[in-house]
Coordinates of C-alpha atoms in Angstrom, one line a residue:
M48 CA 86.5 92.1 112.3
L49 CA 88.6 90.2 110.8
D50 CA 86.7 87.8 109.3
F51 CA 84.6 90.6 108.0
L52 CA 87.8 91.7 106.3
A53 CA 88.3 89.0 104.6
S54 CA 84.9 88.8 103.5
N55 CA 85.0 91.8 102.6
P56 CA 88.6 92.9 100.3
L57 CA 87.6 96.9 99.3
I58 CA 87.0 97.3 103.1
A59 CA 90.7 95.8 103.7
L60 CA 92.1 97.3 101.9
V61 CA 90.7 100.5 103.1
V62 CA 91.6 99.8 106.7
I63 CA 95.0 98.8 106.0
L64 CA 95.3 102.6 103.7
A65 CA 94.0 103.9 106.4
I66 CA 95.8 102.4 109.2
G67 CA 99.6 102.1 107.0
L68 CA 99.2 106.4 105.7
A69 CA 98.8 106.8 110.3
I70 CA 101.9 105.1 111.4
G71 CA 104.1 106.5 109.0
R72 CA 103.7 110.3 109.4
I73 CA 105.0 109.1 112.9
N74 CA 108.6 110.4 113.1
F75 CA 110.7 108.1 115.0
F76 CA 114.6 110.3 115.7
G77 CA 113.9 112.2 112.6
L78 CA 112.9 109.1 109.5
S79 CA 109.4 107.9 109.1
L80 CA 108.3 105.2 107.5
G81 CA 105.5 106.7 105.2
A82 CA 103.9 105.1 102.7
A83 CA 105.9 101.4 103.8
A84 CA 104.1 101.5 107.2
V85 CA 101.4 100.1 105.2
L86 CA 103.5 97.0 104.2
L87 CA 103.7 96.6 107.7
V88 CA 100.0 96.7 108.7
A89 CA 98.8 94.1 106.0
L90 CA 101.1 91.7 106.7
G91 CA 100.1 92.4 110.1
F92 CA 96.3 91.5 109.2
S93 CA 96.8 89.1 106.8
T94 CA 99.0 86.9 109.8
A95 CA 96.2 87.2 111.8
N96 CA 93.9 85.8 109.6
P97 CA 95.0 84.3 106.0
D98 CA 92.1 85.1 104.6
I99 CA 92.0 88.8 104.2
L100 CA 94.0 89.1 100.9
I101 CA 93.8 91.9 98.5
P102 CA 93.6 91.5 94.2
P103 CA 96.6 90.5 93.0
I104 CA 95.5 93.4 89.4
V105 CA 94.8 96.4 92.4
Y106 CA 98.6 95.5 93.8
Q107 CA 99.8 95.5 89.5
I108 CA 98.4 99.1 88.7
G109 CA 99.6 99.9 92.2
L110 CA 103.2 99.8 91.7
A111 CA 102.5 100.9 87.7
M112 CA 101.5 104.1 88.7
F113 CA 104.8 104.7 91.4
V114 CA 106.9 103.7 88.8
Y115 CA 105.4 105.3 86.3
V116 CA 105.2 109.1 87.9
I117 CA 108.9 108.3 88.9
G118 CA 110.6 107.9 86.1
L119 CA 108.3 111.5 84.9
S120 CA 109.9 113.3 87.4
A121 CA 114.3 111.9 87.2
G122 CA 113.9 111.6 83.3
P123 CA 115.4 114.5 83.1
A124 CA 118.3 115.1 85.4
F125 CA 118.7 111.2 84.6
F126 CA 119.3 112.1 80.6
S127 CA 120.9 115.7 80.8
E128 CA 123.5 114.0 83.9
F129 CA 124.9 111.4 81.9
A130 CA 126.8 112.7 80.1
K131 CA 128.5 114.4 82.5
K132 CA 129.8 112.0 85.5
G133 CA 126.8 110.1 84.8
W134 CA 127.0 107.5 83.3
K135 CA 130.4 106.7 85.2
L136 CA 127.4 106.0 87.9
T137 CA 126.0 104.2 86.2
I138 CA 128.8 101.6 85.2
F139 CA 129.1 101.9 88.4
M140 CA 125.5 100.5 89.5
I141 CA 125.7 98.5 87.4
A142 CA 128.5 96.6 88.2
L143 CA 127.8 97.1 92.2
L144 CA 124.2 95.2 91.6
A145 CA 126.5 92.8 90.2
T146 CA 128.2 92.1 92.9
L147 CA 125.0 92.4 95.6
I148 CA 123.7 89.5 93.5
G149 CA 126.7 87.6 93.5
L150 CA 126.8 87.9 97.4
A151 CA 123.0 87.1 97.5
W152 CA 123.8 83.4 95.7
V153 CA 126.3 82.6 98.2
L154 CA 124.2 84.1 101.1
V155 CA 121.5 81.9 100.1
K156 CA 124.1 78.3 98.3
G157 CA 126.0 78.7 101.4
F158 CA 123.5 79.0 104.1
G159 CA 121.2 76.3 102.6
L160 CA 118.0 79.0 102.5
N161 CA 115.2 78.3 100.6
D162 CA 115.2 79.8 96.9
A163 CA 112.5 81.9 96.6
I164 CA 112.1 82.9 99.9
G165 CA 116.4 83.9 99.4
A166 CA 115.1 85.8 96.3
G167 CA 112.9 87.3 97.7
M168 CA 115.7 88.8 100.5
F169 CA 117.2 90.4 98.2
T170 CA 114.7 92.6 97.5
G171 CA 114.2 93.2 100.6
A172 CA 117.7 94.7 101.1
L173 CA 117.5 96.2 98.6
T174 CA 114.4 97.4 100.2
S175 CA 113.2 97.3 95.6
T176 CA 108.8 96.5 96.2
P177 CA 109.4 96.6 91.9
G178 CA 112.2 93.3 91.8
M179 CA 110.2 91.4 94.2
A180 CA 106.6 92.1 92.3
G181 CA 109.2 91.1 88.9
I182 CA 110.0 87.5 91.0
V183 CA 106.6 87.5 92.1
E184 CA 104.7 87.7 88.9
L185 CA 107.4 85.2 87.3
I186 CA 106.8 82.6 89.8
E187 CA 103.5 82.7 89.6
G188 CA 104.0 81.2 85.5
I189 CA 106.0 78.5 87.3
D190 CA 104.3 77.8 91.1
P191 CA 101.4 80.0 91.8
S192 CA 101.4 78.1 94.6
L193 CA 104.6 79.7 95.8
A194 CA 104.3 83.5 94.8
G195 CA 104.2 84.2 98.5
E196 CA 108.2 83.5 99.4
P197 CA 109.3 86.1 98.2
V198 CA 107.6 88.7 99.4
I199 CA 108.3 86.9 103.0
G200 CA 112.2 87.0 102.8
Y201 CA 111.4 90.7 101.8
S202 CA 109.4 91.7 104.7
L203 CA 112.1 89.7 107.1
A204 CA 115.2 91.9 105.5
Y205 CA 113.3 95.3 104.0
P206 CA 113.4 96.9 108.6
G207 CA 117.1 95.7 108.4
A208 CA 117.9 97.2 105.5
V209 CA 116.5 101.0 106.1
F210 CA 118.5 101.2 109.5
G211 CA 121.1 99.8 108.6
S212 CA 121.9 102.3 105.7
I213 CA 120.4 105.1 107.7
L214 CA 123.6 103.1 110.8
V215 CA 126.6 103.8 108.0
A216 CA 125.2 107.0 107.0
A217 CA 125.3 108.6 109.9
V218 CA 128.4 106.7 111.9
G219 CA 130.5 107.4 109.0
A220 CA 128.6 111.5 108.4
K221 CA 130.1 111.7 112.9
L222 CA 133.3 109.6 112.5
L223 CA 134.7 111.8 109.4
K224 CA 133.0 115.2 110.5
V225 CA 131.4 116.0 107.4
D226 CA 130.7 119.0 107.4
H227 CA 127.4 119.0 105.3
R228 CA 126.8 122.9 103.8
E229 CA 129.9 123.2 103.1
D230 CA 131.0 120.6 101.1
A231 CA 127.0 121.6 99.4
R232 CA 128.9 125.1 98.3
K233 CA 131.8 123.3 96.9
E234 CA 129.6 121.6 94.5
G235 CA 127.1 124.5 93.8
L236 CA 124.4 123.4 95.1
V237 CA 123.6 126.7 98.0
T238 CA 122.3 129.0 96.3
A239 CA 122.4 131.8 98.0
P240 CA 119.5 134.6 97.7
L241 CA 118.9 136.4 94.2
V242 CA 119.4 139.7 94.6
W243 CA 119.2 143.3 91.6
K244 CA 121.6 145.1 90.5
G245 CA 122.0 148.1 87.7
V246 CA 125.0 148.5 86.0
Q247 CA 126.4 151.1 82.9
L248 CA 128.2 149.4 80.0
K249 CA 131.7 149.4 79.5
P250 CA 132.2 151.1 76.2
E251 CA 134.0 148.2 74.6
I252 CA 131.4 146.0 76.0
T253 CA 129.9 144.9 72.5
G254 CA 127.9 142.0 71.6
R255 CA 124.1 141.3 72.0
V256 CA 122.2 141.5 75.8
G257 CA 121.7 138.5 76.0
D258 CA 125.3 137.4 75.9
L259 CA 125.8 139.1 79.1
P260 CA 126.9 136.0 80.5
R261 CA 128.8 135.0 78.5
L262 CA 130.8 138.2 79.0
S263 CA 131.0 138.4 82.7
G264 CA 131.8 135.3 83.3
Q265 CA 128.9 134.4 85.5
S266 CA 125.5 132.9 85.9
I267 CA 123.1 136.2 85.8
I268 CA 119.9 137.9 83.7
A269 CA 119.2 141.1 82.4
T270 CA 116.1 141.9 82.7
R271 CA 115.4 146.2 82.3
I272 CA 117.1 148.6 80.3
V273 CA 116.9 151.5 82.4
D274 CA 117.1 155.4 79.5
D275 CA 116.2 157.1 82.6
P276 CA 114.9 157.1 86.4
H277 CA 111.6 156.9 85.3
S278 CA 111.8 154.9 81.9
H279 CA 113.3 151.1 81.9
R280 CA 112.2 149.0 78.7
L281 CA 112.6 145.2 78.5
A282 CA 116.3 144.1 78.2
D283 CA 115.2 141.9 75.1
P284 CA 118.3 139.4 74.1
D285 CA 118.4 140.1 70.4
L286 CA 118.8 143.8 71.6
P287 CA 122.6 145.2 70.4
I288 CA 124.3 146.7 73.1
T289 CA 124.8 149.8 72.5
P290 CA 127.9 152.3 74.4
G291 CA 127.2 152.9 78.1
M292 CA 124.0 150.8 78.2
E293 CA 122.9 150.9 82.1
L294 CA 120.7 147.5 82.0
L295 CA 119.6 146.0 85.8
I296 CA 120.1 142.1 86.1
N297 CA 119.6 139.6 88.3
G298 CA 121.4 136.9 90.0
T299 CA 123.6 135.9 93.7
E300 CA 125.1 139.0 95.3
E301 CA 128.0 137.5 94.3
A302 CA 127.3 136.6 90.2
V303 CA 126.0 140.3 90.0
D304 CA 129.3 141.6 91.8
K305 CA 131.4 139.7 89.4
A306 CA 129.4 140.3 86.7
I307 CA 130.1 144.4 87.8
V308 CA 133.2 144.4 87.6
A309 CA 133.9 142.4 84.4
L310 CA 131.1 144.6 82.0
G311 CA 131.6 148.2 83.9
E312 CA 130.0 149.8 86.7
E313 CA 128.0 149.7 89.3
R314 CA 124.7 152.4 89.2
E315 CA 122.2 153.0 91.4
T316 CA 118.7 151.9 90.3
K317 CA 115.1 152.6 91.5
I318 CA 112.1 150.4 90.5
E319 CA 109.7 151.8 92.0
D320 CA 107.5 155.0 90.0
T321 CA 108.7 153.0 86.6
E322 CA 107.2 151.7 82.9
L323 CA 106.8 147.9 84.6
V324 CA 106.8 145.9 86.8
Y325 CA 107.4 142.8 88.3
T326 CA 104.5 139.5 89.8
R327 CA 105.2 136.2 89.9
V328 CA 103.1 133.8 88.0
T329 CA 102.2 130.0 88.2
V330 CA 102.1 128.2 85.5
S331 CA 99.6 125.9 84.6
N332 CA 98.7 126.7 80.7
P333 CA 99.9 123.1 79.5
E334 CA 101.8 125.3 75.6
V335 CA 103.7 126.4 78.2
A336 CA 104.6 123.6 80.5
G337 CA 108.3 121.6 78.8
R338 CA 109.2 123.9 77.4
T339 CA 112.1 126.2 77.3
V340 CA 112.5 130.3 78.2
A341 CA 114.3 130.6 74.8
E342 CA 111.5 128.4 72.8
L343 CA 108.2 130.6 74.6
D344 CA 110.0 133.8 73.6
T345 CA 108.6 136.1 76.4
V346 CA 109.9 138.8 74.8
A347 CA 107.0 138.2 72.0
H348 CA 104.4 138.0 74.3
G349 CA 105.7 141.4 76.7
F350 CA 106.9 140.3 79.7
M351 CA 110.9 138.4 80.4
I352 CA 111.2 136.5 82.8
A353 CA 113.9 137.3 86.1
R354 CA 113.1 134.3 88.7
I355 CA 112.2 130.7 88.7
R356 CA 111.1 128.9 91.7
Q357 CA 111.2 125.2 91.4
G358 CA 110.2 122.9 94.4
D359 CA 112.5 125.4 97.0
S360 CA 114.3 127.2 94.9
E361 CA 114.6 130.3 92.9
V362 CA 117.4 130.3 89.7
V363 CA 118.1 132.5 87.8
P364 CA 116.8 130.9 84.6
K365 CA 119.3 130.1 81.3
P366 CA 117.2 129.8 77.3
D367 CA 117.3 126.4 77.7
T368 CA 115.9 126.4 81.3
V369 CA 113.2 123.8 81.8
I370 CA 109.3 126.2 83.1
N371 CA 107.6 123.1 84.4
Y372 CA 104.5 122.8 85.6
S373 CA 103.8 124.7 89.4
D374 CA 107.3 126.6 88.7
R375 CA 106.4 129.8 90.9
V376 CA 108.2 132.5 88.3
R377 CA 108.7 136.5 88.5
V378 CA 107.6 138.0 85.2
V379 CA 108.6 141.3 84.5
V380 CA 106.0 143.1 82.6
A381 CA 104.5 146.5 81.7
P382 CA 101.2 147.3 83.9
G383 CA 99.0 146.9 81.3
R384 CA 100.6 143.6 79.8
V385 CA 100.0 141.8 83.2
A386 CA 97.0 140.3 82.5
E387 CA 97.8 139.1 79.7
V388 CA 100.9 137.7 80.5
R389 CA 98.7 136.0 83.1
K390 CA 96.6 134.0 81.3
F391 CA 99.6 133.0 78.5
L392 CA 101.5 131.4 81.5
G393 CA 97.8 130.3 83.4
N394 CA 98.0 130.9 86.9
S395 CA 95.3 129.0 87.6
E396 CA 95.9 126.9 90.2
K397 CA 92.8 124.5 89.4
S398 CA 93.3 124.1 86.1
L399 CA 96.8 122.5 88.6
A400 CA 94.2 120.2 90.0
D401 CA 92.0 120.2 87.4
V402 CA 94.1 117.9 86.1
N403 CA 94.8 115.9 82.2
L404 CA 94.8 112.5 83.1
M405 CA 95.0 111.9 78.8
P406 CA 99.1 111.8 78.6
F407 CA 99.1 110.2 82.6
A408 CA 96.8 106.6 81.1
I409 CA 99.0 106.6 77.5
G410 CA 102.0 106.4 78.7
L411 CA 101.6 103.7 81.2
A412 CA 99.5 102.1 79.1
L413 CA 103.5 102.1 77.2
G414 CA 104.9 100.9 79.7
L415 CA 102.7 98.2 80.5
L416 CA 102.7 96.9 77.2
L417 CA 106.7 97.3 77.2
G418 CA 106.9 95.5 80.5
A419 CA 105.0 92.9 79.0
I420 CA 108.0 92.1 76.5
P421 CA 108.7 88.6 77.2
I422 CA 113.0 89.0 76.8
P423 CA 114.4 85.3 75.8
L424 CA 117.2 83.6 78.3
P425 CA 119.7 81.1 78.1
G426 CA 118.5 77.8 78.4
G427 CA 114.9 77.6 76.5
T428 CA 113.4 79.8 79.8
S429 CA 112.4 84.1 79.4
M430 CA 111.6 87.2 81.0
S431 CA 109.9 90.5 81.0
L432 CA 110.3 93.7 82.7
G433 CA 107.2 93.2 84.0
F434 CA 104.7 96.9 85.6
G435 CA 107.2 97.6 87.0
G436 CA 110.5 97.6 84.7
G437 CA 108.5 98.5 81.5
P438 CA 106.4 102.0 83.0
I439 CA 109.4 103.5 84.7
I440 CA 111.4 102.8 80.7
V441 CA 108.6 104.7 79.5
G442 CA 108.3 107.1 82.2
L443 CA 112.3 108.1 81.8
I444 CA 111.7 108.7 78.2
L445 CA 108.7 110.4 78.2
G446 CA 109.7 112.8 81.0
A447 CA 112.8 113.8 79.5
L448 CA 111.0 114.2 76.4
K449 CA 108.3 116.7 78.4
H450 CA 106.1 116.7 75.2
T451 CA 105.3 114.8 72.0
G452 CA 103.3 118.0 70.0
K453 CA 100.1 118.8 71.8
I454 CA 100.8 116.0 74.4
T455 CA 102.2 116.8 77.7
W456 CA 103.9 114.5 79.9
Q457 CA 104.5 116.0 83.1
M458 CA 102.0 116.3 85.5
P459 CA 101.6 119.0 88.2
F460 CA 104.3 118.2 91.2
H461 CA 101.2 117.9 93.2
A462 CA 99.7 115.7 91.0
N463 CA 102.8 113.5 90.9
R464 CA 103.2 112.9 94.6
T465 CA 99.5 111.7 95.5
I466 CA 99.7 109.6 92.3
S467 CA 103.4 108.4 93.4
T468 CA 102.3 107.6 97.2
L469 CA 98.9 106.4 96.3
G470 CA 100.2 103.5 93.9
L471 CA 102.8 102.9 96.3
A472 CA 100.5 102.4 99.7
L473 CA 98.5 99.9 97.0
F474 CA 100.8 98.0 95.1
L475 CA 102.0 97.9 98.9
A476 CA 98.3 96.8 101.0
G477 CA 97.9 94.4 98.4
V478 CA 101.2 91.9 98.1
G479 CA 101.5 92.6 102.0
T480 CA 97.6 90.4 102.4
S481 CA 99.5 87.9 99.7
A482 CA 102.1 87.3 102.4
G483 CA 100.5 85.9 105.3
A484 CA 100.2 82.6 106.6
G485 CA 103.9 82.0 105.0
F486 CA 104.8 85.0 107.1
R487 CA 103.3 83.6 110.0
Q488 CA 105.1 80.7 110.2
A489 CA 109.0 82.4 108.9
L490 CA 108.4 84.1 112.6
T491 CA 108.2 81.6 114.3
D492 CA 110.8 79.4 113.1
P493 CA 114.1 80.2 113.4
S494 CA 115.9 80.4 110.1
S495 CA 114.6 83.9 110.0
L496 CA 117.4 85.4 111.7
M497 CA 119.0 83.7 109.0
Y498 CA 117.6 85.9 106.6
M499 CA 116.9 88.6 108.1
G500 CA 121.5 88.7 109.2
G501 CA 121.7 87.6 105.7
G502 CA 120.1 91.1 104.0
L503 CA 121.4 92.9 106.7
I504 CA 124.7 91.3 105.6
I505 CA 123.6 93.0 101.7
T506 CA 122.5 95.8 102.6
L507 CA 125.8 96.9 104.6
A508 CA 128.1 96.1 101.5
S509 CA 126.3 98.6 99.1
A510 CA 126.2 101.2 101.7
L511 CA 130.2 101.0 102.9
L512 CA 130.8 99.5 99.0
C513 CA 129.1 103.2 98.4
A514 CA 130.7 105.1 100.2
V515 CA 135.0 104.1 99.5
I516 CA 134.0 103.8 96.0
G517 CA 132.3 106.7 95.7
M518 CA 134.8 109.1 97.7
T519 CA 137.8 107.6 96.9
V520 CA 137.2 106.3 93.3
L521 CA 134.4 108.2 91.8
K522 CA 135.3 111.5 93.8
L523 CA 132.6 112.2 95.4
R524 CA 131.5 113.6 98.4
W525 CA 130.6 112.0 101.6
D526 CA 126.4 113.1 100.9
E527 CA 126.8 112.8 97.8
A528 CA 127.8 108.9 98.2
M529 CA 125.0 107.8 100.5
G530 CA 122.3 109.9 98.4
V531 CA 123.5 107.3 96.0
A532 CA 123.6 104.5 98.8
A533 CA 120.0 105.6 99.1
G534 CA 119.7 105.8 95.2
A535 CA 120.5 101.8 95.4
T536 CA 117.9 101.0 97.7
T537 CA 115.3 103.6 95.9
N538 CA 113.8 104.5 99.5
P539 CA 111.9 107.2 100.1
A540 CA 112.6 106.4 103.8
I541 CA 116.7 106.0 103.3
I542 CA 117.2 109.9 101.6
S543 CA 114.1 111.6 103.4
Y544 CA 116.2 110.9 106.4
L545 CA 119.9 111.8 104.5
N546 CA 118.1 115.4 103.7
N547 CA 116.6 115.7 107.1
Q548 CA 120.6 115.2 108.7
T549 CA 122.7 117.6 105.6
G550 CA 119.7 119.9 105.5
T551 CA 121.5 120.5 101.5
D552 CA 120.6 118.8 98.9
L553 CA 123.9 117.3 97.7
A554 CA 122.2 113.6 98.1
N555 CA 119.0 114.3 96.2
R556 CA 121.9 115.0 93.4
G557 CA 123.9 111.2 93.5
Y558 CA 119.8 109.5 94.4
A559 CA 118.4 111.3 91.2
T560 CA 121.5 110.3 88.5
V561 CA 121.7 106.4 89.4
Y562 CA 117.5 106.2 90.9
P563 CA 116.7 104.5 87.4
T564 CA 120.0 101.9 86.9
A565 CA 119.3 100.8 90.4
M566 CA 115.3 100.6 90.4
I567 CA 115.4 98.7 86.1
G568 CA 118.6 97.3 87.2
K569 CA 117.5 95.7 90.9
I570 CA 113.8 94.3 88.6
I571 CA 116.1 92.6 86.4
G572 CA 118.2 91.3 88.7
A573 CA 116.3 89.9 90.9
Q574 CA 114.7 87.8 88.7
I575 CA 117.8 86.4 87.3
L576 CA 119.0 85.9 90.7
F577 CA 115.8 83.8 91.1
L578 CA 117.4 81.7 87.8
L579 CA 120.6 81.1 88.5
L580 CA 119.3 79.8 92.3

């Protein structure tokens, strides 16, 4: 059977993917490996028969696809958070990676470890598959026969990296008696259910309907003007406020109640048998996706957006809120214009499934071209961002731009996740089979324990530095500091564990803020480490 797979690489690839993804779905005490299990299966097959080898172009395109769509997803949050505290976390992440590179250099030189395997150990300790790919690509230009060695070091250090990070998160939360939900609530990340109530404005309230959030100091939106119990109009943000105006406002119950106190008096308002209706619509129109609420000018199209469901959370829209593919929006519209509004927003699951791959191909091509540009280094050597670094940088930029003219760079949520998982699985399958012979030899060599131990030291140092400096210097809460630690590893298994443990998005915020810097930094840093060795 193994000989058959060795002579049929396409069948071998599919078998490795099928077995690896099946194992990745198995839950061990709240932890599943996901696509990462493909690497272990690929290593197992190629260790048993080193002739089982997936062509390099498979893992190259897989990695490029994976990091590009990650960039598309993380781009908006990365740039929006950067001006706040993101720049501090970015500086911290750069300093952290520099420290860990120094620690790795000391461990490799101090214990007399193999340079290529030691550099791979560093990437495995931080679970950086793109970083490991960068070293492989660099070595292939020097001595192709050594290209499998970084994969060996990566594979030896990888298991300890996952479980070491999770151990720090679990033990730290227990010792510090962290109240995950309360911490998230204090950070404004626990969104209460949204409600609507009627309010009659005080005579002294002046301005425009769109000024009510500012006048009340609350995150609310007015959706209807109540002329009488059976006659409602859309609350056009540009309409002047009139004395005694009665409106329907949406927001969390706390925000709505505080807004009513600031603006006037509560009025019992019924929405049955009125000239307006509520309905939910799925955004699938490429002309809408990637644009802000203000840009859409929804009132001119006969409706208003009362709520936006993004992922598993509902938010009250603001003028600068961006509408994304797959968002479920609750709109207020006249009954006779429901079909028109649905057509404007799309409301087509078929359109979301029939993904336009042209923008994806253009963006990926730009990323690969950027990754191919050589970057000169002292001593006459050079490095490049490679097929991992180039695509993620372009993905970040295009993800933040959202659209350029008629080209929408965004992808529907499910398509993004599917391409991400497929790309990572292809990469891990290809790169795993390239290290079979060396990995089998490493398992019989007692010095392998040195790489495992060295990798674990780097992993624990990374997580503990994120915890200590994150909480004391950067004033982060425990879950967000652990999210930063997970972002330093860029490992989906670790952030998955944190999400299950905390039940909030606080860890996700830290993870998303540092993820791009960590991803790019490890790609560059891993190559620098190898050159320094």
